[in-house]
Coordinates of C-alpha atoms in Angstrom, one line a residue:
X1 CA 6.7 90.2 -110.5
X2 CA 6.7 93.7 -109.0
X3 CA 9.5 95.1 -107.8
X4 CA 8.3 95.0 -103.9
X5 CA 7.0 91.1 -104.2
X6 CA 9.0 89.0 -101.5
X7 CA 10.9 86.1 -103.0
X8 CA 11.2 83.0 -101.0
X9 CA 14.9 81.7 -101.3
X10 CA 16.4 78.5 -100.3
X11 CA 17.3 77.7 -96.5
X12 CA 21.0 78.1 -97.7
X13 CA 20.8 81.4 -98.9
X14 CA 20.6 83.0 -95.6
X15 CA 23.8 81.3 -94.7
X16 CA 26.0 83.7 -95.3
X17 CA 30.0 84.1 -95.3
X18 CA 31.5 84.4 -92.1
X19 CA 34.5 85.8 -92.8
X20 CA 32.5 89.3 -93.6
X21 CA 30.8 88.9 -89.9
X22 CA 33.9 88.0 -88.2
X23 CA 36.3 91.2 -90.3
X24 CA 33.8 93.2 -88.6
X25 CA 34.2 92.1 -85.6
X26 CA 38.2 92.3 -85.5
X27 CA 37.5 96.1 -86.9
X28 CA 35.7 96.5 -83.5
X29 CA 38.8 95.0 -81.6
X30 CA 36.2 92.3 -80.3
X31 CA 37.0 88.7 -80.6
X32 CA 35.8 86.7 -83.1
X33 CA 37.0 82.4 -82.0
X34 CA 34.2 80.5 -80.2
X35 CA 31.5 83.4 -81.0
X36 CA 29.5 81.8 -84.4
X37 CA 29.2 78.2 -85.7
X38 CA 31.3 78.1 -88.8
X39 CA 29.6 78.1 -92.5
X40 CA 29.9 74.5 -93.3
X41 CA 28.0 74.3 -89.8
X42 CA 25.3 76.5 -90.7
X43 CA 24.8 74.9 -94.2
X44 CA 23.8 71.4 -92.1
X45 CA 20.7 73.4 -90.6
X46 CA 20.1 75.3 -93.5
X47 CA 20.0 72.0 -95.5
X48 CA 18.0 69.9 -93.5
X49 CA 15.9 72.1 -91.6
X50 CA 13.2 72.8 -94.1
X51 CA 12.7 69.0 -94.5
X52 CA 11.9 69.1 -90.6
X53 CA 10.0 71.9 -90.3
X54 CA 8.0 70.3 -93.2
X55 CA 6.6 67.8 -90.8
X56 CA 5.5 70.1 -88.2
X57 CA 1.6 70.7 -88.5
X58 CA 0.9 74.2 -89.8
X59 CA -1.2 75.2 -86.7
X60 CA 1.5 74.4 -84.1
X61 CA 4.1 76.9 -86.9
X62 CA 1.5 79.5 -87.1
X63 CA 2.7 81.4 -83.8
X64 CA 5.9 79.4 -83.2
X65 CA 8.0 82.4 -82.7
X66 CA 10.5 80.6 -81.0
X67 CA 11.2 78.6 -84.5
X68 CA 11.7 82.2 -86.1
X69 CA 14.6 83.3 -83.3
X70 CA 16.1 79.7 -84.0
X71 CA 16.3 80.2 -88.0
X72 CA 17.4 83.8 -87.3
X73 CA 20.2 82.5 -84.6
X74 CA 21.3 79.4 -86.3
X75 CA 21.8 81.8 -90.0
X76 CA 24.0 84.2 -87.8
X77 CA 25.7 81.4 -86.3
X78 CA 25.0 82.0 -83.0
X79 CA 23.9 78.1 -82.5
X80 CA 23.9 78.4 -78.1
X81 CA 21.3 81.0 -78.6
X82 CA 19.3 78.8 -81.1
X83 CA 19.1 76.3 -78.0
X84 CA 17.9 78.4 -75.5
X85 CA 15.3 79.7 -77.7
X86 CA 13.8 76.1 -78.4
X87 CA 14.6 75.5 -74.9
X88 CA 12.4 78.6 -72.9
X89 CA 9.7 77.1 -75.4
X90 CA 10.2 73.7 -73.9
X91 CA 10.2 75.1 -70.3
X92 CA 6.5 77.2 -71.6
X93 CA 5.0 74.1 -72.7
X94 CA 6.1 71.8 -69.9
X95 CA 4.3 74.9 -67.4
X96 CA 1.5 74.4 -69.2
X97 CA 1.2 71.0 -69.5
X98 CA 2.2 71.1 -65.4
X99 CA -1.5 73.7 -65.1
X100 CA -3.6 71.5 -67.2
X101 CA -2.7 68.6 -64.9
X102 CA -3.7 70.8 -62.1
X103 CA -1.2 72.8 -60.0
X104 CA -2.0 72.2 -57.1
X105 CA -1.3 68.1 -57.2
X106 CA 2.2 69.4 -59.4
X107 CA 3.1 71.9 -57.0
X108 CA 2.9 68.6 -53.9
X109 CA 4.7 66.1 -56.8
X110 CA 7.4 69.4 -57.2
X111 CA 8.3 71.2 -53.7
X112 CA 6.5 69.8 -50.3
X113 CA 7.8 70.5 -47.1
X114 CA 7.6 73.7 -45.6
X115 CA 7.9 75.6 -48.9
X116 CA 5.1 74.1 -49.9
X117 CA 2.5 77.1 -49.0
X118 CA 4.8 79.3 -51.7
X119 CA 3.4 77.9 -54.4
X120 CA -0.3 78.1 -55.0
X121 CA -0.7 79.6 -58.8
X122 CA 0.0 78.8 -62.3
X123 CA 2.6 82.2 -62.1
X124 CA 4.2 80.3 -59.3
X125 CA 5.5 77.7 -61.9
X126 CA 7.8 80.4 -62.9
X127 CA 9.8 80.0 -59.5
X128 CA 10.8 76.4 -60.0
X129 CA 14.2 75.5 -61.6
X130 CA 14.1 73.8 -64.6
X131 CA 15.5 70.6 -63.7
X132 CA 12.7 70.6 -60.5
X133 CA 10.1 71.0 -63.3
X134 CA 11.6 68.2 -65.3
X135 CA 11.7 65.9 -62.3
X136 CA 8.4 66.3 -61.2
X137 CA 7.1 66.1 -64.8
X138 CA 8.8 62.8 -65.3
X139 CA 7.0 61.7 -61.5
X140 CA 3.5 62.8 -62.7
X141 CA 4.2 60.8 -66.2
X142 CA 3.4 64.6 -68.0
X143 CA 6.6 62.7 -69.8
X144 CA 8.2 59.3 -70.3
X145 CA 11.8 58.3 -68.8
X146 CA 13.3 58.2 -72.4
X147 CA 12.1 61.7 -72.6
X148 CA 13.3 62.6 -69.4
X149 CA 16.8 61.4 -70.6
X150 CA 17.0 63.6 -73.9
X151 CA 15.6 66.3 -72.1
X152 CA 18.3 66.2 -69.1
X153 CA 20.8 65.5 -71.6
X154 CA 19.3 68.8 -73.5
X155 CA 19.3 70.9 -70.4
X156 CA 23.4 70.4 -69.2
X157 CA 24.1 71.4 -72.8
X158 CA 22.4 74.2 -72.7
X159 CA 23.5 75.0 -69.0
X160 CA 27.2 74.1 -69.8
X161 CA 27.4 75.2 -73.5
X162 CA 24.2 77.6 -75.1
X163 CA 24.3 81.4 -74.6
X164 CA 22.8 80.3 -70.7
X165 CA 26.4 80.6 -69.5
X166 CA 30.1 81.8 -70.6
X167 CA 31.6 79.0 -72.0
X168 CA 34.2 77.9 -74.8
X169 CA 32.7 74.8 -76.1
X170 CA 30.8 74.8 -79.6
X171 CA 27.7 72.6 -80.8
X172 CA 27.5 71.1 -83.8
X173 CA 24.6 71.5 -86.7
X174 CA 23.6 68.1 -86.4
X175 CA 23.8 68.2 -82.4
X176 CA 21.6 71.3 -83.0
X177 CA 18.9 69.5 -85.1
X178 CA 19.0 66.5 -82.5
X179 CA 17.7 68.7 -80.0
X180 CA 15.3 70.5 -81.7
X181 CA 13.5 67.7 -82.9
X182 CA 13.3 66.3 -79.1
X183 CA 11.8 69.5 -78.0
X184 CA 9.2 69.9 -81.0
X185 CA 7.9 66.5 -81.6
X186 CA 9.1 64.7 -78.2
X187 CA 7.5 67.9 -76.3
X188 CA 5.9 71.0 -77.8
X189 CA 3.8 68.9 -80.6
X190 CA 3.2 65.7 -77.7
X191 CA -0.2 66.0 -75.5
X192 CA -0.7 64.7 -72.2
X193 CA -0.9 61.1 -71.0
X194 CA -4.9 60.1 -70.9
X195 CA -4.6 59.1 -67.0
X196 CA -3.0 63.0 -66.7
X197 CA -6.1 64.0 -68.3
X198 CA -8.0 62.0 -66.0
X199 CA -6.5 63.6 -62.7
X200 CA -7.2 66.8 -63.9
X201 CA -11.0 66.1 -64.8
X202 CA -11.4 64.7 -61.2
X203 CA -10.2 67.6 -59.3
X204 CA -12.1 69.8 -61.7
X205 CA -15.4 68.5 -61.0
X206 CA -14.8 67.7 -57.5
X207 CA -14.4 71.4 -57.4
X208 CA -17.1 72.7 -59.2
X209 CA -19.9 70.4 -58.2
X210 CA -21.5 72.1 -55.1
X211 CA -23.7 68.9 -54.5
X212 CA -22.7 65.4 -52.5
X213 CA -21.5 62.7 -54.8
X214 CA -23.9 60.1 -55.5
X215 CA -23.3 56.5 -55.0
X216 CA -23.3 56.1 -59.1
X217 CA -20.2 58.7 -59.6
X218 CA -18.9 57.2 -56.2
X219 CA -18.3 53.4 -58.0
X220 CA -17.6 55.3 -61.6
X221 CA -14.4 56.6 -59.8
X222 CA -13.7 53.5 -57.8
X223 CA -13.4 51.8 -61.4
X224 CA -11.2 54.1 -62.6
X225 CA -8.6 53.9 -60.3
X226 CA -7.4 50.7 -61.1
X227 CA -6.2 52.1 -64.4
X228 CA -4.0 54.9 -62.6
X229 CA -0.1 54.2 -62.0
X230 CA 1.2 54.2 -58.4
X231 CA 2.1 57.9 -59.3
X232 CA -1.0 59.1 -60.2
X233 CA -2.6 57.7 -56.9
X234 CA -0.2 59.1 -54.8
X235 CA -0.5 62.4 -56.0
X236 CA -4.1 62.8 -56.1
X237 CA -4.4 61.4 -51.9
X238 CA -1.8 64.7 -51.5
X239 CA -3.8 66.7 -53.1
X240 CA -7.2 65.6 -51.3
X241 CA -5.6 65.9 -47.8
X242 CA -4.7 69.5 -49.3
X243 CA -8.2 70.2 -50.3
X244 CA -9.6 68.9 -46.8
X245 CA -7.5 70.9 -45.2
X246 CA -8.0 73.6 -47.1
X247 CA -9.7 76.7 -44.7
X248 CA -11.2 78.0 -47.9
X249 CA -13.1 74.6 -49.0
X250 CA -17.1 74.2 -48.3
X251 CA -18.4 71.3 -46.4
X252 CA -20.0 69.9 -49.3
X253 CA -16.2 69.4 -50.8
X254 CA -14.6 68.3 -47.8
X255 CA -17.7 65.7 -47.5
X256 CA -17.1 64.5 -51.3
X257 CA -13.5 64.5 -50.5
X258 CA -14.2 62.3 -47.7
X259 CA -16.1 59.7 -50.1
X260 CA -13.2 59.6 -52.4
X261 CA -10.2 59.7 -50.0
X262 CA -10.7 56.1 -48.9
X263 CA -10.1 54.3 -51.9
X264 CA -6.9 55.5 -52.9
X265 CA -5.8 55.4 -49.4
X266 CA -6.6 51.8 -49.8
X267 CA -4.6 52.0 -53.1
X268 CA -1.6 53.9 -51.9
X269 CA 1.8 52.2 -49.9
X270 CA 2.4 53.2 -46.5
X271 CA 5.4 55.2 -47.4
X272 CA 2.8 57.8 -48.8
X273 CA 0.8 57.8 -45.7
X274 CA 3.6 57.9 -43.3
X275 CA 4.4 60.9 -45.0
X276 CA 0.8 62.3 -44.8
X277 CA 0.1 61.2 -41.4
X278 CA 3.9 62.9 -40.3
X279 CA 2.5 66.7 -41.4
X280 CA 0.2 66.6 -38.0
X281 CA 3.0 66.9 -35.8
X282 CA 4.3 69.5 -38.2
X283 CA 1.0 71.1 -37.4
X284 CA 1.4 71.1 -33.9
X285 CA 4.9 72.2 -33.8
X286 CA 3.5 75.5 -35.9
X287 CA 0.4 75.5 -33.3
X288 CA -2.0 75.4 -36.4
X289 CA -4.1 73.5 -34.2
X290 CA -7.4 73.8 -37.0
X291 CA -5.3 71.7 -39.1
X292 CA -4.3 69.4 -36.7
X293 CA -7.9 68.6 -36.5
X294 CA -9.0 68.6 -39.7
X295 CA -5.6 66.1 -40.4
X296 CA -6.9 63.9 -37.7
X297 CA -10.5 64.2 -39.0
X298 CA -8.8 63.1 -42.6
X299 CA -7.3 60.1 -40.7
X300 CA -10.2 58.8 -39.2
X301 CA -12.0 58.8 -42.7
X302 CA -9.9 56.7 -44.2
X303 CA -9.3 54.6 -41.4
X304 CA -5.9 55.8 -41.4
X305 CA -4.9 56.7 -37.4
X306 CA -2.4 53.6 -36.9
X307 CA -0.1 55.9 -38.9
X308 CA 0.0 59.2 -37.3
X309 CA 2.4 59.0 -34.5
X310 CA 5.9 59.3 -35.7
X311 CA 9.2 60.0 -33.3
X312 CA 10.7 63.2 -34.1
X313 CA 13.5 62.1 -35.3
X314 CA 11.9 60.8 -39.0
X315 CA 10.5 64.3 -39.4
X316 CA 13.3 66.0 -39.1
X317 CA 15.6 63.5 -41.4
X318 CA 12.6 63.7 -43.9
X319 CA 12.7 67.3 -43.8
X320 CA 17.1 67.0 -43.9
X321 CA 16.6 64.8 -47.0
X322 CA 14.2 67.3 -48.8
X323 CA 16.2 70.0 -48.1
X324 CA 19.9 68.2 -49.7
X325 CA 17.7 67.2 -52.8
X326 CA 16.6 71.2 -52.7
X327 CA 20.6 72.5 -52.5
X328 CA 21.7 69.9 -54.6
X329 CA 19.8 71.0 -57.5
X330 CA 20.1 74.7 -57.1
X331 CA 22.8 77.0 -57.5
X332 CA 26.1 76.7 -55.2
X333 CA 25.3 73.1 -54.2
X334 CA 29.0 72.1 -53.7
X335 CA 28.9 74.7 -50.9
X336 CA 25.4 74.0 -49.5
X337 CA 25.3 70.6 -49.4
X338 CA 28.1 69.6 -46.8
X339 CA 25.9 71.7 -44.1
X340 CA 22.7 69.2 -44.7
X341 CA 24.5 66.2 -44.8
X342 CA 26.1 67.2 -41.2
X343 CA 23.0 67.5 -40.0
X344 CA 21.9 64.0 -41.0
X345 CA 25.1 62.4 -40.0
X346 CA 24.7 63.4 -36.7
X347 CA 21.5 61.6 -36.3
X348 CA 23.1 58.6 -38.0
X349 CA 25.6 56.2 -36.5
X350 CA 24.5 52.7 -37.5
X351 CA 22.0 51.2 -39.9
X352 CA 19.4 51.3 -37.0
X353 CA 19.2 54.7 -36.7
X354 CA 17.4 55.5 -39.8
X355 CA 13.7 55.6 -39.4
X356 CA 12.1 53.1 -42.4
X357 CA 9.9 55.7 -43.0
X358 CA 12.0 57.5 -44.6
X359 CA 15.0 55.5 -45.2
X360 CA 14.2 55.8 -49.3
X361 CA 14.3 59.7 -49.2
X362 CA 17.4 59.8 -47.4
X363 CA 19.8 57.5 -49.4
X364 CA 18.3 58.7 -52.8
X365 CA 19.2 62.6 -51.9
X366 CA 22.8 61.3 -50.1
X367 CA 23.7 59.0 -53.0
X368 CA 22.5 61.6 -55.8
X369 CA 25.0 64.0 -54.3
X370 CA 27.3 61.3 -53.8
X371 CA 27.3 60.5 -57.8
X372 CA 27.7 63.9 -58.5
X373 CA 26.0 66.2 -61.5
X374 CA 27.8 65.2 -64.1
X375 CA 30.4 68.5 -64.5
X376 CA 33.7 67.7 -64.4
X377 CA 35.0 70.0 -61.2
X378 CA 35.8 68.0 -58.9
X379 CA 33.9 64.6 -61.0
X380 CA 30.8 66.7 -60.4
X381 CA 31.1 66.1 -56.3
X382 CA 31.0 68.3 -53.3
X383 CA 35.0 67.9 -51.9
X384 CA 33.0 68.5 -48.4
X385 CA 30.2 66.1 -49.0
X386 CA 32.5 63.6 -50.4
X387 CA 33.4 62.2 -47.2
X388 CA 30.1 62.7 -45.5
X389 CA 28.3 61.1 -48.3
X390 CA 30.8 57.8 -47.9
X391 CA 30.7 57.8 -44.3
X392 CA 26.7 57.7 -44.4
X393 CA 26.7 54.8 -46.9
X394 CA 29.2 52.8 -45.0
X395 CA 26.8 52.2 -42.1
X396 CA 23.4 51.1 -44.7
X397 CA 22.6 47.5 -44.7
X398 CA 21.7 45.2 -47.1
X399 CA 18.3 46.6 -47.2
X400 CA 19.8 50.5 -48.0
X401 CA 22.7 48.7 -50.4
X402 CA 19.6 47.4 -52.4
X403 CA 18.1 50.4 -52.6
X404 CA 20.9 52.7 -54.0
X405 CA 21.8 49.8 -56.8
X406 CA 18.0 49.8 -57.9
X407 CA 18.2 53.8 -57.5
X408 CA 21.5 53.7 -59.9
X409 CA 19.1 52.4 -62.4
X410 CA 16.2 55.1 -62.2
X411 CA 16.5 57.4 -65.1
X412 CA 17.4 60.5 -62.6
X413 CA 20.9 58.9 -62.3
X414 CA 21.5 57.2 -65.7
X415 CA 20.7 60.8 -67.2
X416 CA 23.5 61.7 -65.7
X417 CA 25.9 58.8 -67.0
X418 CA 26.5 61.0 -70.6
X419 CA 28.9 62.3 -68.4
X420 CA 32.4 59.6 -67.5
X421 CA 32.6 61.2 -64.1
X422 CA 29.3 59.5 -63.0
X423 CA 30.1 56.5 -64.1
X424 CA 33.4 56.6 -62.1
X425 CA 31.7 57.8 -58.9
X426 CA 29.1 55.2 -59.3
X427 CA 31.9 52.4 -59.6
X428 CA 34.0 54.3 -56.2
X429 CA 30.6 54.3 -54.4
X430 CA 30.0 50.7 -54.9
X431 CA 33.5 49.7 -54.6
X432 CA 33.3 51.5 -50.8
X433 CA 30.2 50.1 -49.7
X434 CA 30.8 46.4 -51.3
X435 CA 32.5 45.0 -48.8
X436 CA 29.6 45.6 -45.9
X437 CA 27.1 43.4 -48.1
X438 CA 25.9 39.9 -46.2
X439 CA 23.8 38.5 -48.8
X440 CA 25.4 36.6 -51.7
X441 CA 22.6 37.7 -54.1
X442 CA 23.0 41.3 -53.5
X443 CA 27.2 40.6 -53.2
X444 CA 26.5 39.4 -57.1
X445 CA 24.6 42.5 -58.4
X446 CA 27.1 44.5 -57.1
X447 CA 30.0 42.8 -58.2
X448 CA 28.0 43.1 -61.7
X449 CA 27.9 46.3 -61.7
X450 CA 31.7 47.1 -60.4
X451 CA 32.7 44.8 -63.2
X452 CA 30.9 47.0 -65.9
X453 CA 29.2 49.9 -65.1
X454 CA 28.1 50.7 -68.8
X455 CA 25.1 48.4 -68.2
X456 CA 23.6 51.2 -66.1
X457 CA 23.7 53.0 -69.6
X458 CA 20.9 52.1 -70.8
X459 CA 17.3 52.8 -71.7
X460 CA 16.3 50.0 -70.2
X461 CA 17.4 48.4 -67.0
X462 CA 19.3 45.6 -67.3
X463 CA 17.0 42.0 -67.0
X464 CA 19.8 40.2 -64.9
X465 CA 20.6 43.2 -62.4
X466 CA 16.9 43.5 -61.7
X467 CA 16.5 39.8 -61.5
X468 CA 19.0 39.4 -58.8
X469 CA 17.7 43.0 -57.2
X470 CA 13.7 41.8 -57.2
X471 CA 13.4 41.1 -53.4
X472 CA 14.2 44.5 -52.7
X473 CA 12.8 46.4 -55.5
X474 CA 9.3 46.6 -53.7
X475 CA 10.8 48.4 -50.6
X476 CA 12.3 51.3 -53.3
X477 CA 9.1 52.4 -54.7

């Protein structure tokens, strides 16, 4: 062996002492508690981490940089910087994954409302927060629930306890592995859903093809949709209004749009094209009076005109709700929420008040704020909000009491029940609004879940909760 040949050593060789790293440290007058993971720490990833990496295909190692900063950070120590290494690569591939699925359909499923026009590239996916990219993700099906979980799970720990932020907490080598294997195998190694796949081919070719549709492709796509989830559908009628609407799109497209629009408008729930139909007045309160007609024009195409006019009122709580779901995922929220809710409460005095049209959007955004985000300042809740939050789910009826039980089920809220503080705001929440319940079947479910909230902590809702929640689980979707 030459004296310049490179000798592969075992994993545990690169672990070295920490005392020498941390004497050094002290000769600097720096600290030296809470900065590295301590040697027998490092000698769990050193140990096992081959074995892993051993089941990664060699293609997907071949320019994972990212694995090379998390070998070199986890042999230092520095395990929170190991995490946000494998989690930036998560956040690429979850991007990319959002731009094969089309970005124009993930950029409706992500932001709408009047922020919408923002966002029109694949750099644009830069500009949404993380947890906005994992929630529309999870919507478009790009990844399952239980992968939603780890990830959200994944994502406080590296907001609350990797290099992301100060902190004085510590992660453990077999936390560390945990994670890593999530984000390689659950997400970096995985490949999109075949119906994601599917969307993405359709607005493809409906792009490209500069000739009408025949009546062939026409029944080819009519086939297909039956195999699409309520998601998928919903989504691709957003993003064929968009498309009509569109100033830049020929004729020929806006005609083949035309051909496909009215059977997944026949597919879709009337929630959707409430929603859809509610943009013209948004239209002609921003005098874009081309839209206006081409949204009209749209409508009458699908047969869809019984749902366009909508009282003020539900597009301005629509657009309330979108914007507390907006501050309550971004930075500040315990400060920017209260304003929002205000807003809604003063259009709110009794159950009756609340257009159905958007009676789903409201309660989930007040009753995610109202449950908090898991950190414990404050059990993760807005002191502000608090009250405003209570005082709007005091006047819901059975109707809005069914929904936010079904909603404490959905894996945006049970991601957050990791954390004890959730659970205790859920079990306040129902305790307040318990007593306004009229049915006896809805009286038990909630009772059920009073009695033990742990049942919500699970993969899987629970089979006798959602039996007694069925005749209202429809009305959530």
């Amino acid at each position: 062996m030459s004296e310049n040949e490179i000798v592969v050593k075992g994993a545990n060789e690169l672990v070295v002492d920490s005392s020498k790293f941390e004497s050094f440290l002290k000769g600097l007058s720096l600290p030296t508690d809470n900065v590295i993971a301590n040697t027998e720490e490092r000698k769990i990833v050193g140990e096992n981490l081959p074995q892993f990496l051993e089941g990664v295909d060699s293609a997907d190692k071949a320019d994972a940089r990212y694995l090379s900063k998390f070998i070199g950070a986890t042999a230092i120590g520095l395990f929170d910087a190991a995490l946000n290494y494998v989690w930036n690569e998560v956040v690429i591939n979850l991007r990319k994954k959002a731009a094969m699925y089309g970005v124009n359909i993930f950029f409706d499923a992500a932001v709408g409302g009047k922020n919408r026009e923002l966002y029109s590239t694949e750099e644009d996916l830069s500009g949404l927060k993380d947890q906005v990219l994992l929630d529309a993700c999870r919507k478009l099906e790009l990844i399952s629930n239980v992968v939603y979980e780890k990830l959200a799970h994944i994502l406080t720990m590296r907001n609350q306890v990797a290099a992301s932020h100060p902190n004085v907490e510590s992660i453990g080598g077999y936390e560390l592995l945990g994670w890593l294997q999530t984000c390689v195998k659950d997400v970096i190694q995985d490949k999109p859903s075949e119906s994601a796949i599917q969307i993405q081919s359709i607005i493809q070719k409906l792009r490209a093809t500069d000739e009408p549709l025949d009546a062939a492709n026409l029944r080819h796509f009519e086939n297909g949709l039956k195999d699409l989830s309520t998601a998928h559908i919903h989504n691709l009628l957003i993003t064929l209004f968009g498309m009509f609407l569109d100033e830049s799109s020929s004729q020929v497209l806006r005609k083949n749009v035309s051909e496909l629009a009215k059977p997944i408008w026949d597919h879709s729930l009337d929630a959707v094209k409430v929603k859809l139909a509610s943009r013209i007045d948004s239209y002609r309160t921003n005098l874009q009076e081309d839209k206006v007609e081409r949204a009209k024009e749209f409508l009458t195409v699908v047969d869809g005109l019984n749902f366009e006019s909508l009282p003020s009122r539900t597009i301005v709580l629509d657009e309330l709700a979108r914007e507390l779901r907006e501050a309550h995922a971004g930075w500040d929220n315990f400060y920017n929420e209260p304003s929002i809710a205000r807003e809604i409460i003063a259009y709110i005095k009794t159950a009756s008040d609340i257009p159905a049209e958007v009676k789903a959007h409201l309660i989930w955004a007040i009753l995610k704020c109202r449950i908090g985000n898991g950190v414990s300042y404050n059990q993760g809740v807005s002191s502000a909000g608090k009250p405003l939050y209570d005082k709007f789910l005091n006047v819901l009826d059975d109707e809005g009491i069914a929904l936010c039980l079904i909603y404490l089920t959905r894996p945006e809220f049970t991601a957050l029940y990791k954390k004890n503080a959730s659970l205790t705001n859920v079990h306040a929440t129902l305790e307040n609004i318990r007593a306004n319940i009229i049915s006896d079947r809805l009286a038990e479910a909630a009772d059920m879940v009073i009695a033990d909230p742990d049942i919500l902590v699970k993969t899987n809702p629970d089979k006798n909760l959602m039996s007694l929640l069925d005749p209202w689980v429809k009305s959530s979707l």
